[in-house]
Short mmCIF file of C-alpha atoms in Angstrom, two decimals:
data_model
loop_
_atom_site.label_atom_id
_atom_site.label_comp_id
_atom_site.label_asym_id
_atom_site.label_seq_id
_atom_site.Cartn_x
_atom_site.Cartn_y
_atom_site.Cartn_z
CA MET Q 1 -35.57 16.99 4.33
CA LYS Q 2 -33.19 14.94 4.13
CA GLY Q 3 -34.16 13.24 1.35
CA ASN Q 4 -33.97 16.85 -0.23
CA LYS Q 5 -30.74 17.52 0.69
CA VAL Q 6 -29.17 14.24 -0.80
CA PHE Q 7 -31.34 14.75 -4.09
CA GLY Q 8 -29.71 18.12 -4.58
CA ILE Q 9 -26.03 17.00 -3.84
CA VAL Q 10 -27.01 14.57 -6.68
CA TRP Q 11 -28.48 17.38 -8.41
CA ILE Q 12 -25.15 19.22 -8.46
CA PHE Q 13 -23.26 16.72 -9.15
CA LEU Q 14 -24.51 15.57 -12.75
CA ALA Q 15 -23.89 19.45 -13.56
CA VAL Q 16 -20.05 19.74 -12.54
CA ILE Q 17 -20.00 16.74 -14.65
CA LEU Q 18 -22.32 17.76 -17.46
CA SER Q 19 -20.37 21.37 -17.69
CA GLY Q 20 -17.11 19.41 -17.62
CA ILE Q 21 -18.67 18.29 -20.94
CA LEU Q 22 -19.28 20.59 -22.41
CA ILE Q 23 -16.12 22.68 -21.58
CA SER Q 24 -14.42 20.07 -23.24
CA SER Q 25 -16.03 19.93 -25.84
CA MET Q 26 -15.85 23.74 -26.45
CA PHE Q 27 -12.33 23.24 -26.89
CA GLY Q 28 -11.36 20.20 -28.44
CA GLY Q 29 -10.70 22.33 -30.98
CA LYS Q 30 -7.16 23.14 -29.80
CA LYS Q 31 -3.68 22.03 -30.67
CA PHE Q 32 -1.69 20.41 -27.89
CA MET Q 33 0.75 22.31 -27.66
CA PHE Q 34 4.20 20.34 -26.95
CA LYS Q 35 7.25 22.34 -25.19
CA TRP Q 36 10.51 20.37 -25.63
CA ILE Q 37 13.25 21.09 -23.62
CA SER Q 38 16.79 20.17 -24.81
CA GLY Q 39 19.10 23.16 -24.67
CA LYS Q 40 16.63 25.72 -26.26
CA SER Q 41 12.61 25.85 -26.16
CA SER Q 42 10.13 25.28 -29.41
CA SER Q 43 6.58 24.55 -29.91
CA LYS Q 44 5.08 22.28 -31.86
CA GLU Q 45 1.33 21.15 -32.76
CA ILE Q 46 0.69 17.84 -32.09
CA GLY Q 47 -1.91 15.67 -33.87
CA ASN Q 48 -1.76 12.23 -33.07
CA ARG Q 49 1.74 11.31 -33.16
CA PRO Q 50 2.47 12.65 -36.71
CA GLU Q 51 5.77 12.39 -37.96
CA ASN Q 52 7.67 15.36 -36.94
CA ALA Q 53 6.50 14.91 -33.42
CA GLU Q 54 8.68 12.73 -32.75
CA MET Q 55 11.75 13.90 -29.97
CA HIS Q 56 15.54 12.07 -30.73
CA TYR Q 57 18.24 11.55 -28.02
CA SER Q 58 21.73 9.30 -28.89
CA LEU Q 59 21.89 7.04 -26.61
CA ASN Q 60 25.20 8.98 -24.76
CA ASP Q 61 23.58 11.61 -23.77
CA ILE Q 62 20.75 9.58 -21.38
CA SER Q 63 22.03 7.26 -18.69
CA THR Q 64 18.05 7.71 -16.91
CA ILE Q 65 14.67 8.46 -17.62
CA ASP Q 66 12.76 9.33 -15.52
CA VAL Q 67 8.65 10.18 -16.74
CA ASP Q 68 6.29 11.20 -13.61
CA VAL Q 69 2.70 12.27 -15.62
CA ASP Q 70 -0.57 12.00 -14.44
CA ILE Q 71 -3.02 11.76 -16.81
CA LEU Q 72 -0.79 9.27 -19.41
CA SER Q 73 -0.08 5.87 -20.04
CA ILE Q 74 3.68 5.18 -19.93
CA CYS Q 75 4.94 2.22 -23.16
CA VAL Q 76 7.87 1.66 -23.45
CA GLU Q 77 10.18 -0.90 -25.13
CA ARG Q 78 13.10 -1.70 -26.52
CA LYS Q 79 13.29 -1.49 -30.30
CA ASP Q 80 16.25 -1.53 -33.19
CA VAL Q 81 16.21 1.69 -33.14
CA ASP Q 82 19.44 4.42 -33.48
CA ASP Q 83 18.58 5.95 -30.51
CA ILE Q 84 15.85 7.13 -27.58
CA ARG Q 85 12.58 7.99 -29.16
CA VAL Q 86 10.12 10.00 -27.15
CA PHE Q 87 6.49 10.70 -29.21
CA PHE Q 88 2.78 10.75 -28.13
CA ASP Q 89 -0.94 10.12 -29.03
CA MET Q 90 -3.52 12.04 -27.01
CA ASP Q 91 -6.97 13.26 -28.19
CA GLU Q 92 -6.28 17.07 -28.93
CA LYS Q 93 -9.02 18.39 -27.01
CA TYR Q 94 -7.09 17.64 -24.21
CA TRP Q 95 -4.22 20.08 -24.81
CA PRO Q 96 -2.21 19.12 -21.35
CA SER Q 97 1.14 21.01 -21.72
CA VAL Q 98 4.21 17.92 -21.36
CA ASN Q 99 7.81 19.24 -20.29
CA VAL Q 100 10.55 17.06 -21.76
CA VAL Q 101 14.13 17.72 -20.28
CA SER Q 102 17.28 15.95 -21.12
CA THR Q 103 19.89 17.78 -18.72
CA GLY Q 104 22.91 15.91 -17.25
CA LYS Q 105 22.32 12.28 -19.07
CA VAL Q 106 19.03 12.50 -17.46
CA LEU Q 107 15.39 12.18 -19.79
CA LYS Q 108 12.63 13.19 -18.42
CA ILE Q 109 9.11 13.80 -18.71
CA THR Q 110 7.31 14.85 -16.83
CA ARG Q 111 3.93 17.43 -17.17
CA ASP Q 112 3.01 20.73 -15.84
CA GLU Q 113 -0.83 22.01 -16.26
CA LYS Q 114 -3.12 19.16 -13.81
CA ILE Q 115 -7.10 18.87 -16.34
CA ASN Q 116 -9.58 17.91 -13.60
CA PHE Q 117 -10.45 14.74 -13.05
CA LEU Q 118 -14.24 15.35 -14.70
CA PHE Q 119 -13.27 16.39 -17.47
CA ASN Q 120 -10.93 13.60 -18.90
CA ILE Q 121 -13.10 10.82 -16.92
CA PHE Q 122 -14.67 9.65 -21.01
CA ASP Q 123 -11.24 9.62 -22.52
CA SER Q 124 -8.67 8.63 -20.76
CA ASP Q 125 -6.85 6.21 -23.64
CA MET Q 126 -3.89 9.13 -23.85
CA LYS Q 127 -0.38 7.70 -24.49
CA ILE Q 128 3.36 8.58 -24.21
CA TYR Q 129 5.99 5.94 -26.22
CA ILE Q 130 9.43 5.60 -25.39
CA ASP Q 131 11.32 3.59 -28.16
CA VAL Q 132 15.29 2.67 -27.33
CA PRO Q 133 18.28 1.27 -28.66
CA MET Q 134 18.53 -2.81 -28.26
CA SER Q 135 22.20 -1.60 -26.25
CA PHE Q 136 20.32 0.78 -24.18
CA GLU Q 137 21.25 -0.45 -20.30
CA PRO Q 138 20.70 2.23 -18.62
CA ASP Q 139 21.19 2.72 -14.17
CA ASP Q 140 18.03 3.39 -13.77
CA LEU Q 141 14.29 4.07 -14.58
CA ASP Q 142 11.63 5.61 -13.66
CA PHE Q 143 7.71 5.77 -14.37
CA LYS Q 144 4.94 6.86 -12.68
CA SER Q 145 1.19 7.49 -13.64
CA VAL Q 146 -1.86 8.60 -11.81
CA SER Q 147 -4.80 7.31 -13.99
CA GLY Q 148 -2.81 5.77 -17.33
CA SER Q 149 -1.37 1.78 -17.14
CA ILE Q 150 2.41 1.38 -17.57
CA LYS Q 151 3.83 -1.10 -19.58
CA ILE Q 152 7.37 -1.97 -19.88
CA THR Q 153 8.80 -3.89 -22.87
CA GLY Q 154 12.31 -5.82 -23.34
CA ILE Q 155 14.34 -3.14 -21.15
CA LYS Q 156 17.72 -4.09 -19.57
CA CYS Q 157 18.88 -1.83 -16.47
CA LYS Q 158 19.82 -1.78 -13.52
CA THR Q 159 16.49 -0.53 -11.01
CA LEU Q 160 13.41 -0.15 -12.37
CA ASP Q 161 10.13 1.64 -10.54
CA CYS Q 162 6.76 1.66 -12.25
CA LYS Q 163 3.90 2.88 -9.79
CA SER Q 164 0.52 3.75 -10.90
CA THR Q 165 -2.33 5.20 -8.81
CA SER Q 166 -5.31 3.58 -11.52
CA GLY Q 167 -3.79 1.65 -14.09
CA SER Q 168 -1.89 -1.94 -14.22
CA VAL Q 169 2.03 -1.82 -13.89
CA HIS Q 170 3.25 -4.41 -17.01
CA LEU Q 171 6.14 -5.67 -18.04
CA TYR Q 172 7.40 -8.06 -21.01
CA GLY Q 173 10.61 -9.57 -21.09
CA CYS Q 174 12.63 -7.17 -19.41
CA GLU Q 175 15.70 -8.51 -17.38
CA VAL Q 176 16.32 -6.53 -14.47
CA LYS Q 177 18.21 -6.55 -11.10
CA ASP Q 178 16.34 -4.40 -9.34
CA ALA Q 179 12.14 -3.98 -9.90
CA ASP Q 180 9.75 -2.34 -7.58
CA LEU Q 181 5.94 -3.21 -9.61
CA LYS Q 182 3.27 -1.25 -7.89
CA SER Q 183 -0.20 -0.14 -8.41
CA THR Q 184 -3.08 0.57 -5.86
CA SER Q 185 -6.18 -0.25 -8.57
CA GLY Q 186 -4.61 -2.58 -11.35
CA SER Q 187 -3.05 -5.52 -11.89
CA VAL Q 188 1.05 -5.81 -11.48
CA LYS Q 189 2.30 -8.91 -14.29
CA ALA Q 190 5.89 -9.78 -15.25
CA GLU Q 191 6.05 -12.48 -17.91
CA ASP Q 192 9.23 -13.91 -19.38
CA SER Q 193 10.67 -11.23 -17.05
CA SER Q 194 14.09 -12.30 -15.36
CA ILE Q 195 14.57 -10.10 -12.21
CA GLU Q 196 16.97 -10.79 -9.06
CA LYS Q 197 14.61 -8.75 -6.77
CA LEU Q 198 11.60 -8.29 -7.19
CA ASP Q 199 8.37 -6.60 -4.80
CA GLY Q 200 5.24 -6.14 -6.35
CA ASN Q 201 2.05 -4.98 -4.56
CA SER Q 202 -0.99 -3.90 -6.20
CA MET Q 203 -3.38 -2.57 -3.55
CA SER Q 204 -6.83 -4.33 -5.15
CA GLY Q 205 -5.25 -6.07 -8.02
CA SER Q 206 -4.18 -9.22 -8.53
CA VAL Q 207 0.27 -9.77 -8.94
CA ASN Q 208 0.83 -12.60 -11.25
CA ILE Q 209 4.93 -13.15 -12.57
CA GLU Q 210 6.40 -15.81 -14.48
CA GLY Q 211 10.21 -15.66 -15.45
CA LYS Q 212 13.84 -15.94 -13.40
CA PHE Q 213 13.93 -14.44 -10.02
CA GLY Q 214 16.12 -14.36 -6.85
CA LYS Q 215 13.85 -12.67 -4.02
CA LEU Q 216 10.34 -11.60 -4.34
CA ASP Q 217 8.41 -9.90 -2.43
CA LEU Q 218 4.46 -9.37 -3.38
CA LYS Q 219 1.55 -7.97 -1.36
CA SER Q 220 -2.67 -8.49 -3.22
CA THR Q 221 -4.96 -6.64 -0.56
CA SER Q 222 -8.20 -7.79 -2.47
CA GLY Q 223 -6.57 -10.16 -5.18
CA SER Q 224 -4.57 -13.08 -6.04
CA VAL Q 225 -0.79 -13.72 -5.89
CA LYS Q 226 0.99 -15.66 -8.04
CA VAL Q 227 4.23 -17.28 -8.86
CA ASP Q 228 5.27 -18.85 -11.86
CA SER Q 229 9.25 -18.82 -10.54
CA LYS Q 230 11.11 -20.73 -13.92
CA SER Q 231 14.39 -20.63 -11.95
CA PRO Q 232 14.81 -21.78 -8.38
CA LEU Q 233 14.82 -18.53 -5.84
CA THR Q 234 17.87 -17.55 -4.10
CA ASP Q 235 17.32 -15.48 -1.23
CA ASP Q 236 14.46 -14.94 1.75
CA SER Q 237 11.12 -14.05 -0.55
CA LYS Q 238 7.50 -14.09 0.60
CA LEU Q 239 3.90 -14.35 -1.41
CA GLU Q 240 1.34 -12.03 1.35
CA SER Q 241 -3.04 -11.57 0.00
CA VAL Q 242 -5.69 -11.02 2.51
CA SER Q 243 -8.68 -11.98 0.32
CA GLY Q 244 -6.74 -13.71 -2.55
CA SER Q 245 -5.20 -16.52 -2.92
CA VAL Q 246 -1.37 -17.44 -3.26
CA ARG Q 247 -0.39 -19.61 -5.55
CA LEU Q 248 3.24 -21.06 -6.79
CA ASN Q 249 4.99 -22.23 -8.98
CA VAL Q 250 8.58 -23.46 -8.55
CA PRO Q 251 11.42 -25.96 -10.29
CA ASP Q 252 12.44 -29.38 -9.49
CA GLU Q 253 15.01 -28.67 -7.81
CA SER Q 254 14.39 -25.89 -5.52
CA GLY Q 255 15.19 -25.58 -2.13
CA LEU Q 256 13.01 -23.59 0.41
CA LYS Q 257 11.64 -24.06 3.96
CA ILE Q 258 7.83 -22.99 4.10
CA LYS Q 259 6.05 -21.24 7.24
CA TYR Q 260 2.87 -20.93 5.65
CA SER Q 261 -0.55 -19.35 7.38
CA THR Q 262 -4.38 -18.86 6.08
CA VAL Q 263 -7.87 -17.86 7.61
CA SER Q 264 -9.99 -19.87 5.55
CA GLY Q 265 -8.72 -21.47 3.01
CA GLY Q 266 -6.15 -24.59 2.91
CA TYR Q 267 -1.99 -25.26 1.99
CA LYS Q 268 -1.22 -27.48 -0.33
CA ASN Q 269 1.98 -28.54 -2.09
CA LEU Q 270 1.92 -30.46 -4.72
CA LYS Q 271 6.13 -31.02 -4.60
CA SER Q 272 6.56 -32.91 -0.74
CA GLY Q 273 2.41 -33.62 -0.40
CA THR Q 274 2.27 -31.79 2.71
CA SER Q 275 -1.08 -31.12 3.28
CA GLY Q 276 -2.83 -28.77 6.17
CA LYS Q 277 -4.78 -26.18 7.32
CA SER Q 278 -4.80 -22.56 9.24
CA SER Q 279 -0.32 -22.40 9.54
CA GLY Q 280 2.50 -24.53 9.70
CA THR Q 281 5.80 -25.30 8.59
CA ASP Q 282 7.06 -27.27 5.25
CA LEU Q 283 10.20 -28.19 3.39
CA ILE Q 284 11.07 -29.34 -0.77
CA GLY Q 285 14.59 -29.60 -1.20
CA ASP Q 286 17.61 -28.48 1.33
CA GLY Q 287 15.63 -25.38 2.79
CA LYS Q 288 18.08 -22.97 1.96
CA VAL Q 289 15.71 -19.84 1.13
CA SER Q 290 13.12 -18.87 3.82
CA LEU Q 291 10.08 -18.61 1.97
CA SER Q 292 6.90 -17.06 3.85
CA LEU Q 293 3.50 -17.56 2.35
CA LYS Q 294 0.39 -15.90 3.61
CA THR Q 295 -3.71 -15.74 3.22
CA VAL Q 296 -6.44 -14.63 5.23
CA SER Q 297 -9.76 -15.59 2.61
CA GLY Q 298 -7.82 -17.47 0.42
CA SER Q 299 -5.74 -20.82 0.13
CA ILE Q 300 -2.31 -21.81 -0.86
CA LYS Q 301 -1.09 -23.86 -3.34
CA ILE Q 302 2.47 -25.53 -4.26
CA GLU Q 303 3.85 -26.76 -7.92
#
């Protein structure tokens, strides 16, 4: 009897998925209706990123960009352009409704309609692109996506907030004073970037950063944490992993007072020549900056 109930539940679940595919196919011919609100409203049919789908904004009108979308990946890049440009690459069958609003020097992009997860699970490669001029150095950039990734390239700003639930968060060649990068089930990565204060967190992915950093607060629950710092850390920092290794590469002139802890792995510092197990303290240079290194089921290595 119990087996029959389980069998019935499985069939119901499969029926819901098949229904979603059928409905998605039925609406495949519908165009994605884009709402552009910037002083006035207008609707445009959008295929796969045609030229007439681009939105243009003057640098004089925008100092903050705020994007909060559920199923879209976000790609932001600093380019040799004259103004801020927003455009979309979407499969027409999903026809999601997107609002682009420019008010009070804030460019805000959101979605009205929430598409059922079962209806877009098989085709989620939909993106929003934002190109900004080389001279654009905003106060705040805020990007959120549920099932999409976030990729930021070459951006200069004061504060940067990137959060994704099931996608990765990656920075390339960015200069930021205060960055907060979080992903629930994706990786967090910063490459060739300069960040004064960086908070990075992933629940089930790795945290991997490379560049110049002042203060670091990095944590992964089920992935590794790896830092390749091209300049000495200037403020107290911590690197933590629950079920992954912790790796740190710092310049020879670094001054670190280290407190380390590991349960099922070892500690090795190639700069000081110190090795150990469990927990302990170590020193590099003058030890002006405190550094906490923790992992439960991984090793810790400094080089």
